[in-house]
XYZ file of C-alpha atoms in Angstrom:
148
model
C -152.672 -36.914 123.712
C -150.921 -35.435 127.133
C -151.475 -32.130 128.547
C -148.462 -29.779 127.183
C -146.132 -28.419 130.544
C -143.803 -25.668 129.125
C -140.491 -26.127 130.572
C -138.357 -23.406 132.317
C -136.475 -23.205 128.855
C -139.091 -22.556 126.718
C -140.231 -19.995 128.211
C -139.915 -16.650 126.075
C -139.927 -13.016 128.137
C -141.057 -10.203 126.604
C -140.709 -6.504 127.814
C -143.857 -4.269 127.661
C -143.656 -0.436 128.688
C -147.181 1.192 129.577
C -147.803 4.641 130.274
C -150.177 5.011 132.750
C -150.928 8.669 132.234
C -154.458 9.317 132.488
C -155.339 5.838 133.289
C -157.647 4.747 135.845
C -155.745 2.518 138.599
C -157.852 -0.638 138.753
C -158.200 -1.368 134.916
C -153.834 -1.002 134.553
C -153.793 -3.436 137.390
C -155.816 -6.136 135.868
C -153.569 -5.383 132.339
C -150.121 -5.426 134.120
C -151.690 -8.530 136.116
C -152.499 -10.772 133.245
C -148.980 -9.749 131.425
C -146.981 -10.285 134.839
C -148.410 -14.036 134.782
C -148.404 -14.862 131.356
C -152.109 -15.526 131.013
C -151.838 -13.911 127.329
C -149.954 -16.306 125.880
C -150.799 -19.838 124.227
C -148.536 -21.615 126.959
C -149.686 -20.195 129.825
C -149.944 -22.495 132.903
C -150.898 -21.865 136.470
C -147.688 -23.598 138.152
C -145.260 -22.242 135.971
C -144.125 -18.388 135.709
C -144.422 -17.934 132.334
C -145.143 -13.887 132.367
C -143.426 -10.959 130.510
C -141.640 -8.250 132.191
C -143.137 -4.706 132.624
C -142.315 -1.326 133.066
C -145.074 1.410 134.206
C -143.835 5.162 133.641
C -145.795 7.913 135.275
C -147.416 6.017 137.755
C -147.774 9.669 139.577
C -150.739 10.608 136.767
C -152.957 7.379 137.612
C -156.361 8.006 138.199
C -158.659 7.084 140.416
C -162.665 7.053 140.195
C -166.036 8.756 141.830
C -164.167 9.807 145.375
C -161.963 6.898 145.775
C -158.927 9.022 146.417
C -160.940 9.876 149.747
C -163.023 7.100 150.575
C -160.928 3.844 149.934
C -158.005 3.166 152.857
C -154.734 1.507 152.669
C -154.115 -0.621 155.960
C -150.841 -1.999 156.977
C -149.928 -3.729 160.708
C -146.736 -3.396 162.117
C -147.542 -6.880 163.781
C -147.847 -5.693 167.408
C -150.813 -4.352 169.385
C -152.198 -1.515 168.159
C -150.086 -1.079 165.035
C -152.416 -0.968 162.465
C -151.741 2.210 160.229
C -154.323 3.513 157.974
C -154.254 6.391 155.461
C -156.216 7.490 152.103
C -155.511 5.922 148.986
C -155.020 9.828 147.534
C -152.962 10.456 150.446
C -150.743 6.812 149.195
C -150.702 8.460 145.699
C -149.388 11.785 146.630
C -146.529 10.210 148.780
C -145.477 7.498 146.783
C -147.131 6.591 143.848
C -144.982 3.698 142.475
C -145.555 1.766 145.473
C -149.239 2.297 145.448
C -150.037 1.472 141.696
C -147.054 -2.219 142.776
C -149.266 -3.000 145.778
C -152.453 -2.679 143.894
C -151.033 -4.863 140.875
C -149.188 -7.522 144.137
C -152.977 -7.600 145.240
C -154.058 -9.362 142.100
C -151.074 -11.908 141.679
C -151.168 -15.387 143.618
C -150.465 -15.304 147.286
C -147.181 -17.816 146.851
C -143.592 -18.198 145.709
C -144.771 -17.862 142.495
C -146.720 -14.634 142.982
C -143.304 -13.338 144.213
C -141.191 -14.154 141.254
C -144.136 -12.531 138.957
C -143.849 -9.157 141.158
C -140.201 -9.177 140.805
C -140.796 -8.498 136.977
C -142.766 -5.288 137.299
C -140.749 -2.066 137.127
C -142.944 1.285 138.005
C -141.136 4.612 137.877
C -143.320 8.600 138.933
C -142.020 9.953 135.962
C -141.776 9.441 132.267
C -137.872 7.901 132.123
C -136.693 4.579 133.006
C -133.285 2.958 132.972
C -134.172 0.394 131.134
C -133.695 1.319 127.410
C -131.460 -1.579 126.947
C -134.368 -4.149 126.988
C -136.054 -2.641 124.215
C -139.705 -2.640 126.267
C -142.373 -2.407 123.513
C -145.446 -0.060 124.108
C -148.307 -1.611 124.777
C -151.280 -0.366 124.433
C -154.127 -1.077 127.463
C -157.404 -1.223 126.352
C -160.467 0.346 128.335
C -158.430 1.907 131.434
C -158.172 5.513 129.943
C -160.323 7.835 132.266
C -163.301 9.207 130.589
């Protein structure tokens, strides 16, 4: 019997909308992760982007644990000498908080082209509205990342 490929046709994309209130930051990442490349479904293959889209709301009440928010830095290098910027992963949160809970979830998604067309289906948004109503995102329900 050959090994089943799903083809770019078959492929069916749901929408999922999770609220990450009260959620701790590393446990929605490895969620939104495994929904952003598919790795829930029955057809799931590595080559292929076979992943739902998502939508986070209130990515500004993520939590993190112990002293994190302190202790953990965010690096980025502007490419040239000496232009490596660092900051506090609370400090990240407080300024922009969608981009920090989209670069943890980038961090866990395949360094490729295909890691970039799986990114390109994750929505986050500070606050509790989104425009995307139309799509009819279902909740869904992450288990294990509420903060205790």
């Amino acid at each position: 019997m050959p090994t089943y490929s799903p083809k770019a046709s078959e492929i069916q994309r749901d929408w999922h909308l999770v609220d990450a209130e009260g959620m701790v930051l590393g446990r929605l990442a490895t969620e939104v992760a495994t929904l952003l490349r598919g790795k829930h479904k029955p057809t799931y293959a590595p080559h292929i982007d076979t992943g739902d889209h998502v939508v986070i709301v209130n990515a500004d009440k993520v939590v993190l644990t112990s002293d994190k928010a302190q202790a953990k830095q965010v690096h980025r290098h502007s490419g040239y000498p000496g232009g490596l910027r660092s900051e506090s992963y609370g400090a990240k949160l407080a300024r922009r908080p969608d981009d920090a809970v989209r670069d943890t979830i980038r961090g866990m998604l395949p360094k490729t082209r295909l890691g970039r067309s799986q990114i390109r289906k994750l929505k986050v948004y500070a606050g509790p509205s989104h425009p995307h109503t139309a799509q009819k995102p279902q909740p869904y329900a992450v288990e294990h990342a509420r903060a205790r």
